[in-house]
PDB file of C-alpha atoms in Angstrom:
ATOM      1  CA  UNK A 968     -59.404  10.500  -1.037  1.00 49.00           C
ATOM      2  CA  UNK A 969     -60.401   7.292  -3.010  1.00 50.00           C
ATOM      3  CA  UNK A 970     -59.403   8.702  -6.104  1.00 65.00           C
ATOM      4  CA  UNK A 971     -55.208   9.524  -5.726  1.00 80.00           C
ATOM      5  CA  UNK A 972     -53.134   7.097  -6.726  1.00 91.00           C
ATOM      6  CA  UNK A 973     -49.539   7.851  -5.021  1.00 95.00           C
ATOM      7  CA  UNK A 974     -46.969   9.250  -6.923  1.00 97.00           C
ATOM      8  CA  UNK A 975     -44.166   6.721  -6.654  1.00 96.00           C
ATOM      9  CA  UNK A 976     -40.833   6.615  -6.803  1.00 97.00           C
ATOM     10  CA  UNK A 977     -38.522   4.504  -9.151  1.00 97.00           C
ATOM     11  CA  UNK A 978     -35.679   2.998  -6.886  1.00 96.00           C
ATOM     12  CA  UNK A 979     -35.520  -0.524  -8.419  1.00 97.00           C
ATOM     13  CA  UNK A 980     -34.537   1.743 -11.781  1.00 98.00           C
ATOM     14  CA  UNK A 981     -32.410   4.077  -9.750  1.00 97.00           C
ATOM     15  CA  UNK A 982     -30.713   0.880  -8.040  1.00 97.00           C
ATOM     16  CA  UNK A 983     -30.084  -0.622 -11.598  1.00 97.00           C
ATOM     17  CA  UNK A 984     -28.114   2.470 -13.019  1.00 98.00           C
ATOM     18  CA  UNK A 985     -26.295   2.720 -10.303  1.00 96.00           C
ATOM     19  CA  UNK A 986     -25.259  -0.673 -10.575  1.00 96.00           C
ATOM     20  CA  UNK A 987     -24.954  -0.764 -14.165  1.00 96.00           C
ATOM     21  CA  UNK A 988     -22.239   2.298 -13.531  1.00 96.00           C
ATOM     22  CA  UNK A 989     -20.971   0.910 -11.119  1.00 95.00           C
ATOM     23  CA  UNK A 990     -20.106  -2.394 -12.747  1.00 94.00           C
ATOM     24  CA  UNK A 991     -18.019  -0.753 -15.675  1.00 93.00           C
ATOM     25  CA  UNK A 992     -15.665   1.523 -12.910  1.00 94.00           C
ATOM     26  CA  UNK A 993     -15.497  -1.839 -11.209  1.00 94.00           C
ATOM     27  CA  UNK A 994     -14.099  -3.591 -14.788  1.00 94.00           C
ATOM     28  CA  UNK A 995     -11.801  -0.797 -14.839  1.00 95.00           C
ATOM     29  CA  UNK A 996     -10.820  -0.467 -11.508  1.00 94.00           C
ATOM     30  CA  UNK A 997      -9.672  -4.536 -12.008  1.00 95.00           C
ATOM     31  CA  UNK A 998      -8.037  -3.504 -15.174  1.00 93.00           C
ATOM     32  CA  UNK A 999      -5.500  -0.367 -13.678  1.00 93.00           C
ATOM     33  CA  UNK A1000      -4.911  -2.305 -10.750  1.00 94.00           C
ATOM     34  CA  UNK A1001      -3.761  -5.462 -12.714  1.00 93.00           C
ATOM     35  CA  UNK A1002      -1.828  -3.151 -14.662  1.00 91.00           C
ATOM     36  CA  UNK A1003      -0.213  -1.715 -11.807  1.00 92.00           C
ATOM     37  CA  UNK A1004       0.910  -5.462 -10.370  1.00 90.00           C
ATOM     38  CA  UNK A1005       2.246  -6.201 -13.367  1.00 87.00           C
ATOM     39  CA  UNK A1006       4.579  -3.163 -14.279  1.00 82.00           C
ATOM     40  CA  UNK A1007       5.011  -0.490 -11.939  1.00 77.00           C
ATOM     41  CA  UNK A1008       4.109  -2.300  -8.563  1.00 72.00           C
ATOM     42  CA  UNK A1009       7.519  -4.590  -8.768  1.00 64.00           C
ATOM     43  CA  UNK A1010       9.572  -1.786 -10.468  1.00 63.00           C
ATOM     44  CA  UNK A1011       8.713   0.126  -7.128  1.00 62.00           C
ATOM     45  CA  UNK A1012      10.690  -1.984  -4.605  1.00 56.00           C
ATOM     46  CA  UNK A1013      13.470  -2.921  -6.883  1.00 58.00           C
ATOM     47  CA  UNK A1014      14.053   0.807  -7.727  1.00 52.00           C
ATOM     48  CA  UNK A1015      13.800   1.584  -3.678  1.00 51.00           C
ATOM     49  CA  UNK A1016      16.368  -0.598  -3.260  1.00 45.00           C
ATOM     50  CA  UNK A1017      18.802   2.101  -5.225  1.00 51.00           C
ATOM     51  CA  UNK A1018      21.250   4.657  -4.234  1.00 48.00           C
ATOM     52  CA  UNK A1019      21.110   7.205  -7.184  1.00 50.00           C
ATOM     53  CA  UNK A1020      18.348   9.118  -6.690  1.00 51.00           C
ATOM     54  CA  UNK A1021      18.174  10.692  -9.853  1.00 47.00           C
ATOM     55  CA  UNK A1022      18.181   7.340 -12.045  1.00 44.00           C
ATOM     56  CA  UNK A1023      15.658   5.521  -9.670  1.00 50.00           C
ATOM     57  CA  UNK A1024      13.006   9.050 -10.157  1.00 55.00           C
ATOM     58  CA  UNK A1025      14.012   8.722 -14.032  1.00 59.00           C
ATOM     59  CA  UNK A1026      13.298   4.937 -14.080  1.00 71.00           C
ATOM     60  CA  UNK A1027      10.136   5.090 -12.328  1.00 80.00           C
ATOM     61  CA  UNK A1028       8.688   8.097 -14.449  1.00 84.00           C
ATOM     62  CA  UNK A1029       9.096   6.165 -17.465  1.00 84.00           C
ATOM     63  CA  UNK A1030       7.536   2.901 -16.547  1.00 85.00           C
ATOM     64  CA  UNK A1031       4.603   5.349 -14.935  1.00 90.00           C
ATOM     65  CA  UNK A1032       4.226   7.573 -17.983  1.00 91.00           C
ATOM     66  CA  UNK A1033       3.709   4.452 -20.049  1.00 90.00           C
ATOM     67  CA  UNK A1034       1.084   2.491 -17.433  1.00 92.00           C
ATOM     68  CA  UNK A1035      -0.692   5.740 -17.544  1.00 94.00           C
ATOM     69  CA  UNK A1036      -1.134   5.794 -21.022  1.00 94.00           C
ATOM     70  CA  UNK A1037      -1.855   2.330 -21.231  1.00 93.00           C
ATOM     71  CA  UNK A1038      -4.695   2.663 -18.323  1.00 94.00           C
ATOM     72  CA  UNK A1039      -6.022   5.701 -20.490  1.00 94.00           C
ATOM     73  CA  UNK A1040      -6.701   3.325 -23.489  1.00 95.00           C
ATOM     74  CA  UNK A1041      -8.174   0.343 -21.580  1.00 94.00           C
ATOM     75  CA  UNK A1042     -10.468   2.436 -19.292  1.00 95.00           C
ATOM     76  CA  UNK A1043     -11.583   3.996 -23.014  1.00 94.00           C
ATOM     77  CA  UNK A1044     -12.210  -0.082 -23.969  1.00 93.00           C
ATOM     78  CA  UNK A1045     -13.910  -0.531 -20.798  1.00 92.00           C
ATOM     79  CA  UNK A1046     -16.552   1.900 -21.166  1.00 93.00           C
ATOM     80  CA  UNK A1047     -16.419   3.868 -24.304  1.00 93.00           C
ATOM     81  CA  UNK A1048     -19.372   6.607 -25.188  1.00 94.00           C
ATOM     82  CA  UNK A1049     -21.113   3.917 -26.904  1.00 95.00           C
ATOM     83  CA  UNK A1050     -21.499   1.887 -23.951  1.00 95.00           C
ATOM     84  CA  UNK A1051     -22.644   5.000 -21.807  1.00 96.00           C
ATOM     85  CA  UNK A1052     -25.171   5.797 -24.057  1.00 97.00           C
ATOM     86  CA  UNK A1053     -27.080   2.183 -24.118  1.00 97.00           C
ATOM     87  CA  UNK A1054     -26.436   2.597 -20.130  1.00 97.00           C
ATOM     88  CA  UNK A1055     -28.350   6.121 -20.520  1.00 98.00           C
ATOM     89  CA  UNK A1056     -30.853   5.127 -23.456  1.00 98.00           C
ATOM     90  CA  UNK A1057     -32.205   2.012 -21.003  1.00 98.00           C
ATOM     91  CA  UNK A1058     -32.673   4.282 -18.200  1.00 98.00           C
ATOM     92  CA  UNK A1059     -34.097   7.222 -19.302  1.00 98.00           C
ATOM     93  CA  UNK A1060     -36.617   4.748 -21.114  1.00 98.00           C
ATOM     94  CA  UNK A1061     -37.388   3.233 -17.742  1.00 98.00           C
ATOM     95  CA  UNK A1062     -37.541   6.325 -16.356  1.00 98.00           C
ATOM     96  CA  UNK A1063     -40.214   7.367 -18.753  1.00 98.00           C
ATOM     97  CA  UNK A1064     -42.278   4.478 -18.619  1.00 97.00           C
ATOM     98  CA  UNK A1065     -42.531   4.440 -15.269  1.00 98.00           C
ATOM     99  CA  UNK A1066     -43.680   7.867 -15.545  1.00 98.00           C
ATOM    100  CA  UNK A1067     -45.831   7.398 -17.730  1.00 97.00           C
ATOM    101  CA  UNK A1068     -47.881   4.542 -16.308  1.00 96.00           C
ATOM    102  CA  UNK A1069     -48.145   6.296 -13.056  1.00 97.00           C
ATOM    103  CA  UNK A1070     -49.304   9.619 -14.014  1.00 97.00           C
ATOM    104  CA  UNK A1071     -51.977   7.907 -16.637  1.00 96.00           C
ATOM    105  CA  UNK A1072     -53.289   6.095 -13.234  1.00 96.00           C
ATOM    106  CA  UNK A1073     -53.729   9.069 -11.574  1.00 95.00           C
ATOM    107  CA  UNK A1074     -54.984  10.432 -14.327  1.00 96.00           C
ATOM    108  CA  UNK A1075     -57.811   7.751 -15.133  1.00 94.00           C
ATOM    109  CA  UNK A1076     -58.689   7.775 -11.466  1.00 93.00           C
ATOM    110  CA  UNK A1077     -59.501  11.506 -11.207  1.00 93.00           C
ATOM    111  CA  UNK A1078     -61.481  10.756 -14.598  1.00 92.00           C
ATOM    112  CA  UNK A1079     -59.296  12.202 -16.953  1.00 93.00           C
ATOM    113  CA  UNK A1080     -58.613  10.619 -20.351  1.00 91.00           C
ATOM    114  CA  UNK A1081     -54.709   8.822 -20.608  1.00 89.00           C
ATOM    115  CA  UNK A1082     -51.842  10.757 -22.228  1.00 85.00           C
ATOM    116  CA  UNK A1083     -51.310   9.916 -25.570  1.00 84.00           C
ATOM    117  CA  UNK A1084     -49.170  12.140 -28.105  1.00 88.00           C
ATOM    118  CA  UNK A1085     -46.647  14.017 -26.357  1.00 94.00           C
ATOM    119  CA  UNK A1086     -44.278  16.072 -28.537  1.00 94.00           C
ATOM    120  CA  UNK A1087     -42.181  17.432 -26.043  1.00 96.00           C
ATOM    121  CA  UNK A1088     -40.654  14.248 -25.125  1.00 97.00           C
ATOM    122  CA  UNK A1089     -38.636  13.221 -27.886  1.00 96.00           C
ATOM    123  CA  UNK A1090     -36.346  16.197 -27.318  1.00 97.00           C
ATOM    124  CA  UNK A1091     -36.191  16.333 -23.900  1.00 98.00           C
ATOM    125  CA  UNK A1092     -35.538  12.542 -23.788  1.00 98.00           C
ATOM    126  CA  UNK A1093     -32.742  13.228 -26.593  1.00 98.00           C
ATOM    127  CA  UNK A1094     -31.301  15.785 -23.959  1.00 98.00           C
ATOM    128  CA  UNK A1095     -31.334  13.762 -20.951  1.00 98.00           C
ATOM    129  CA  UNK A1096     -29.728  11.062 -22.207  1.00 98.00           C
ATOM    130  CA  UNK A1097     -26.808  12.897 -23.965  1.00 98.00           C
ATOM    131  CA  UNK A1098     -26.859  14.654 -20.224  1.00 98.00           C
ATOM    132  CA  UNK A1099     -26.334  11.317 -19.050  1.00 98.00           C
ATOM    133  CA  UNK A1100     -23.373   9.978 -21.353  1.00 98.00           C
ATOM    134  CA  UNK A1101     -21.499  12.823 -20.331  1.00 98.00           C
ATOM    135  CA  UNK A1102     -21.794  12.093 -16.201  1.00 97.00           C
ATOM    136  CA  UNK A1103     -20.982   7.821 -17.072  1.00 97.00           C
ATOM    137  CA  UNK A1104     -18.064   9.542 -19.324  1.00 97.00           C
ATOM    138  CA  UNK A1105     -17.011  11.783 -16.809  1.00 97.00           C
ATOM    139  CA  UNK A1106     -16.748   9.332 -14.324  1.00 96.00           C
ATOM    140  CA  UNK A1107     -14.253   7.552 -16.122  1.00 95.00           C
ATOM    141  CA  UNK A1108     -12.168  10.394 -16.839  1.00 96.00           C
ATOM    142  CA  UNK A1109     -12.089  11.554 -13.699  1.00 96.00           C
ATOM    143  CA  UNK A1110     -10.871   7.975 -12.558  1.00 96.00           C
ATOM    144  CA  UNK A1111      -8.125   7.745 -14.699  1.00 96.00           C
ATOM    145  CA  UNK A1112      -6.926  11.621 -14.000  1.00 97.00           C
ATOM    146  CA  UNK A1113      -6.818  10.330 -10.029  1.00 97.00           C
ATOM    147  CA  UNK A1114      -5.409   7.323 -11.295  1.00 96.00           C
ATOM    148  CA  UNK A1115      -2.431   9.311 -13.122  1.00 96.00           C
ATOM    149  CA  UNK A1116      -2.346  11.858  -9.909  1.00 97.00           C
ATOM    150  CA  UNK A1117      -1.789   8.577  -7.499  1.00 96.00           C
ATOM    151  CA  UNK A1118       1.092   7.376  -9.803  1.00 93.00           C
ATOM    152  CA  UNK A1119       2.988  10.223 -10.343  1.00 92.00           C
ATOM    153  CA  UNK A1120       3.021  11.724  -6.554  1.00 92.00           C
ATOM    154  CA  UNK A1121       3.433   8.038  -5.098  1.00 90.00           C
ATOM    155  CA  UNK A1122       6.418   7.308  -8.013  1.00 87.00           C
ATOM    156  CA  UNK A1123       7.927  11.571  -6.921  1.00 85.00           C
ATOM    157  CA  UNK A1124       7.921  11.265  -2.966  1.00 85.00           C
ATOM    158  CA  UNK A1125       8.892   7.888  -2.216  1.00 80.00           C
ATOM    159  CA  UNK A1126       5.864   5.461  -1.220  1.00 85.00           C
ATOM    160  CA  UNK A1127       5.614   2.068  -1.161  1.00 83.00           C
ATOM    161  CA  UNK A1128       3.931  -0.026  -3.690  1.00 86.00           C
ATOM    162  CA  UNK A1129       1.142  -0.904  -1.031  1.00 89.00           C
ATOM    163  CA  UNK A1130       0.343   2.008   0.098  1.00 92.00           C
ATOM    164  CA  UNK A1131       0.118   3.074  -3.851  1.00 92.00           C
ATOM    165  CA  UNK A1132      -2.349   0.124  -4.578  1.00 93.00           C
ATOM    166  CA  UNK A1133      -4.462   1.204  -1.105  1.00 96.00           C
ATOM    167  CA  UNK A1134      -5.281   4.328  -2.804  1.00 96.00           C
ATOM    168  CA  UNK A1135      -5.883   2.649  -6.042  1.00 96.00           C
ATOM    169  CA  UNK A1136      -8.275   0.662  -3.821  1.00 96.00           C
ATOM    170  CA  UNK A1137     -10.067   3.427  -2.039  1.00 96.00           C
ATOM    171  CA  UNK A1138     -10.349   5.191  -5.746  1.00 96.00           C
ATOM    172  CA  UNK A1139     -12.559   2.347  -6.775  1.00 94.00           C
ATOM    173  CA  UNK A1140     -14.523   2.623  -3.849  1.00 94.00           C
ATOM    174  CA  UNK A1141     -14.947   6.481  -4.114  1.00 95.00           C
ATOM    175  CA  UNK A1142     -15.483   6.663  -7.853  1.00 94.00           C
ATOM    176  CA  UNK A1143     -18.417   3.976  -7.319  1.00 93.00           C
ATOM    177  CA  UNK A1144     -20.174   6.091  -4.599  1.00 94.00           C
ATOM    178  CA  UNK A1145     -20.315   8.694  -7.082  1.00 95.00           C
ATOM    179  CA  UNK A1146     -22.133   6.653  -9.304  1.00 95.00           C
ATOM    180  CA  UNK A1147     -24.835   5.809  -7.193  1.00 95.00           C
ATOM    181  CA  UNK A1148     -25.075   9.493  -6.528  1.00 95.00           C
ATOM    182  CA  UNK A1149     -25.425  10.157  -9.612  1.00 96.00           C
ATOM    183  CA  UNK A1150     -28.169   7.753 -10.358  1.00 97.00           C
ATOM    184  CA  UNK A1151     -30.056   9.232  -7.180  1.00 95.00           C
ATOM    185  CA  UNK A1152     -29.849  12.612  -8.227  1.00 96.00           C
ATOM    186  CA  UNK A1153     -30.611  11.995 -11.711  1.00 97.00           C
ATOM    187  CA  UNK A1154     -33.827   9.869 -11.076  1.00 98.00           C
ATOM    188  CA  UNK A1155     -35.419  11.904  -9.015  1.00 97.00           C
ATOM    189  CA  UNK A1156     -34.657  15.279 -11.460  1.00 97.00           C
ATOM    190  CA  UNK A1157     -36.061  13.206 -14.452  1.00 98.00           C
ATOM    191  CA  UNK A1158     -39.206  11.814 -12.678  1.00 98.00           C
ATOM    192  CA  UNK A1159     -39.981  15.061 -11.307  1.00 98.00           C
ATOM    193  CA  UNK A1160     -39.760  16.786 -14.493  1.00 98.00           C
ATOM    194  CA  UNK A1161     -41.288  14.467 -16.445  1.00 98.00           C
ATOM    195  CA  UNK A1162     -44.231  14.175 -14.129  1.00 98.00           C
ATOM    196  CA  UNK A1163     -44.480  17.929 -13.820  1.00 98.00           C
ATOM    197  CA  UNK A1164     -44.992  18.008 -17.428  1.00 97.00           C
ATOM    198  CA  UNK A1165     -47.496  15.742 -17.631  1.00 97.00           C
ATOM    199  CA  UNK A1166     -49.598  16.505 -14.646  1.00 97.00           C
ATOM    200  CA  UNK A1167     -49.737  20.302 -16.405  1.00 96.00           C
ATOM    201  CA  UNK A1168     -49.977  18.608 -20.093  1.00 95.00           C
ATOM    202  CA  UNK A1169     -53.438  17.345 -18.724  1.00 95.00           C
ATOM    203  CA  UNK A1170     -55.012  20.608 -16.920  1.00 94.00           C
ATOM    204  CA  UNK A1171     -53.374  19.470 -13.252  1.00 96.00           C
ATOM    205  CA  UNK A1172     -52.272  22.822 -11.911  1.00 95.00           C
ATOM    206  CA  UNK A1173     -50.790  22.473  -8.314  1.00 97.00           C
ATOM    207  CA  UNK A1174     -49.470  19.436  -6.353  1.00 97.00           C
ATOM    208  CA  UNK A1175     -48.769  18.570  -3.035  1.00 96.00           C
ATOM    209  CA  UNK A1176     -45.203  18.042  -2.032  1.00 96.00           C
ATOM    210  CA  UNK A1177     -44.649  14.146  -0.329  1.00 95.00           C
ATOM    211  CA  UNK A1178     -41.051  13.611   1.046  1.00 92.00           C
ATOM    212  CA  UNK A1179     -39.593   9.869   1.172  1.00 84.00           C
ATOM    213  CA  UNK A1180     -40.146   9.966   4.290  1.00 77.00           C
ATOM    214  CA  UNK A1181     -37.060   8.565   6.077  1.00 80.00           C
ATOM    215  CA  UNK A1182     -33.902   9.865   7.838  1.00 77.00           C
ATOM    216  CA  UNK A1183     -32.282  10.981   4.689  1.00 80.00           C
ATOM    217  CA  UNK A1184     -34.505  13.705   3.814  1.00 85.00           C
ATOM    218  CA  UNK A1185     -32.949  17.135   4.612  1.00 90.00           C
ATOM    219  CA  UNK A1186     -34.961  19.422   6.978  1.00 91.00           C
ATOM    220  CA  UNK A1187     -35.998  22.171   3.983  1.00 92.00           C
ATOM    221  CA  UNK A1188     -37.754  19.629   2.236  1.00 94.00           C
ATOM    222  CA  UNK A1189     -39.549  18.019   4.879  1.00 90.00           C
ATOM    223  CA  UNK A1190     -40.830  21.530   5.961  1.00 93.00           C
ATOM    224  CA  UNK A1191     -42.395  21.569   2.491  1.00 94.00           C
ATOM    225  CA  UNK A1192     -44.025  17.756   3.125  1.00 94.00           C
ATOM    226  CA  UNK A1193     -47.870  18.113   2.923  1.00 93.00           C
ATOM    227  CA  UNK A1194     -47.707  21.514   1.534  1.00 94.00           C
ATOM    228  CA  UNK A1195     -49.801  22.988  -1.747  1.00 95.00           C
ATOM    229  CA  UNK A1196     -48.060  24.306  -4.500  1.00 97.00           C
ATOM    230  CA  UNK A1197     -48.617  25.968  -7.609  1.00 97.00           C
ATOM    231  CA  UNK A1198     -47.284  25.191 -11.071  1.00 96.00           C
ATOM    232  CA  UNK A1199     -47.216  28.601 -12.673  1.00 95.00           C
ATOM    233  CA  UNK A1200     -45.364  29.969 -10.016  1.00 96.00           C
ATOM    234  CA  UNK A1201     -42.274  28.497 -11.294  1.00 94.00           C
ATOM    235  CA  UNK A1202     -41.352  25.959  -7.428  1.00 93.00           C
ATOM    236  CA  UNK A1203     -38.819  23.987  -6.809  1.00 96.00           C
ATOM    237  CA  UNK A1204     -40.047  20.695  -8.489  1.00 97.00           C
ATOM    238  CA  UNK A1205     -39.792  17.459  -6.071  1.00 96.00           C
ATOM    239  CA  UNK A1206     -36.869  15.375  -7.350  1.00 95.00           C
ATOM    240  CA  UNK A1207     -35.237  18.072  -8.808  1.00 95.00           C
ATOM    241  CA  UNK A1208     -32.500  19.464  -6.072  1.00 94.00           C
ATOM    242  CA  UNK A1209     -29.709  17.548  -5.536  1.00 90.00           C
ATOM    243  CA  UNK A1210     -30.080  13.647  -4.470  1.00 88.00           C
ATOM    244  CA  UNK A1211     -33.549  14.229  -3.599  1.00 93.00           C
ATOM    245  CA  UNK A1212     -36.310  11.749  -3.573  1.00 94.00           C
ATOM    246  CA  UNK A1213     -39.170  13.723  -2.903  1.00 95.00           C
ATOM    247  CA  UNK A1214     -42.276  13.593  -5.481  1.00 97.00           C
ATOM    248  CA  UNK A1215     -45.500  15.800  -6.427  1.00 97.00           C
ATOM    249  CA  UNK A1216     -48.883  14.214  -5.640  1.00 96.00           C
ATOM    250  CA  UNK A1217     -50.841  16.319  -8.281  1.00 96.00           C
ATOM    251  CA  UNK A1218     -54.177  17.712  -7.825  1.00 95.00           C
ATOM    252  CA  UNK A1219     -57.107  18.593  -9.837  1.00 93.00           C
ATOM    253  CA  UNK A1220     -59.676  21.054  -8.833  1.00 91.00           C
ATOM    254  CA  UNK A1221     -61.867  19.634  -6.221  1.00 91.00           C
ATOM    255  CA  UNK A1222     -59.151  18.347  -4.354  1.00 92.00           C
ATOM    256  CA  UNK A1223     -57.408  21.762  -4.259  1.00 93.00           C
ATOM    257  CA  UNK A1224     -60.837  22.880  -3.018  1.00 91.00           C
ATOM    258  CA  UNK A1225     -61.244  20.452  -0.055  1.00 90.00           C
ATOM    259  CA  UNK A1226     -57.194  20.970   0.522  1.00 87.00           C
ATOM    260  CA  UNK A1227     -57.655  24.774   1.027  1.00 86.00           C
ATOM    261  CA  UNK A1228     -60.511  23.931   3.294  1.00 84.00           C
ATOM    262  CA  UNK A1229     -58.682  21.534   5.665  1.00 77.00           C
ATOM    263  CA  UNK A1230     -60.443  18.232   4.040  1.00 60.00           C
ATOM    264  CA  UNK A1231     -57.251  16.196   2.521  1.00 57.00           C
TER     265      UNK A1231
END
């Protein structure tokens, strides 16, 4: 119908908090690993090199014990909850404007007046964002507790200092891909809700539900592609399960109308 405008989706915004995530664990991730080189790697193969057990595990456990709790206090430098919270402040603003400007387009072209006051969002925006310092927090906590686990059973059963720093490596690389999940999941939840709101803040009571429309989307939600749903009865929102990317193309009456009868 000439007078939808799409419901899009934010992935340039979803893209940048990942990256900007991303970016700190990769500062730390350069910081434990330079710590590592310069203490424990080198104790390592001397140590190996030793015939009393006991004083080589002893040795090792005390140089570990103190890179540990050295890591702990740069990764807290790195990214403290100040930094997390301008990381989360910027997006959930970006979010929210992008919101914004796409459901007052949709709005204006079904000939309903922009939204203006909304005095829901300063909580929920309050909410999301301390939501969001504590996923960029976690992140680095639970780096540094794999970090510690690494040490402490590579230092107990023997390994090499290489194959120690390869899983220091592969840490990186698995602590970054759950940043980017995190982003994913996140934008779509907070677009879907806040669009949801608004759509129902201005009298739209149902939506249809649009998938992303590639090979990622699971096979539940692409059953519900195309399909009419209700607000008050409480449905899964698009966005809003786990990494999803689907969004809500909301409807006012006369398109419900012509959607019951076949016309859309």
């Amino acid at each position: 119908m000439a007078n939808r405008v799409k419901t899009r989706y934010p992935l340039r915004i979803e893209q940048s908090y990942g990256r900007n995530i991303s970016n700190l664990i990769n500062e730390i991730g350069k910081i434990t690993l330079n710590e590592f080189d310069q203490t424990l790697s080198a104790d390592i193969d001397k140590e190996r090199l030793k015939k009393d057990d006991r004083f080589i595990q002893d040795g090792l456990l005390d140089v570990a014990n103190k890179l540990i709790k050295k890591v702990k206090v740069l990764s807290l430098g790195a990214l403290g909850n100040t930094d997390a919270n301008k990381i989360a402040t910027k997006y959930l603003n970006g979010v929210n404007t992008f919101s914004k400007s796409n459901v007052n387009s949709q709005l204006s072209a079904k000939g309903i007046n922009p939204l203006e006051k909304e005095s829901w969002l300063k909580e929920y925006m309050k909410s999301k964002i301390a939501e969001n310092v504590s996923y960029i927090t976690n992140i680095r906590d639970e780096y540094t507790t794999k970090f510690e686990q690494i040490i402490y059973r590579g230092v107990t059963s023997g390994q090499s200092s290489k194959d120690m720093r390869d899983e220091l490596v592969n840490l990186v690389g698995i602590t970054e891909s759950r940043a980017q999940f995190i982003a994913r999941d996140q934008t779509g939840t907070i677009l879907g809700q806040m669009n949801a709101q608004r759509h129902q803040r201005a009298g739209l009571i149902a939506f249809i539900w649009s998938d992303s429309g590639d090979e990622r989307v699971r096979q539940s939600h692409h059953e519900r592609n195309g399909k009419i749903y209700y607000y008050a009865d409480d449905p899964l929102l698009p966005g809003t399960d786990y990494g999803c990317r689907c969004v809500a193309e909301p409807l006012d009456e006369k398109e419900i109308e012509e959607y019951l009868k076949g016309g859309m």
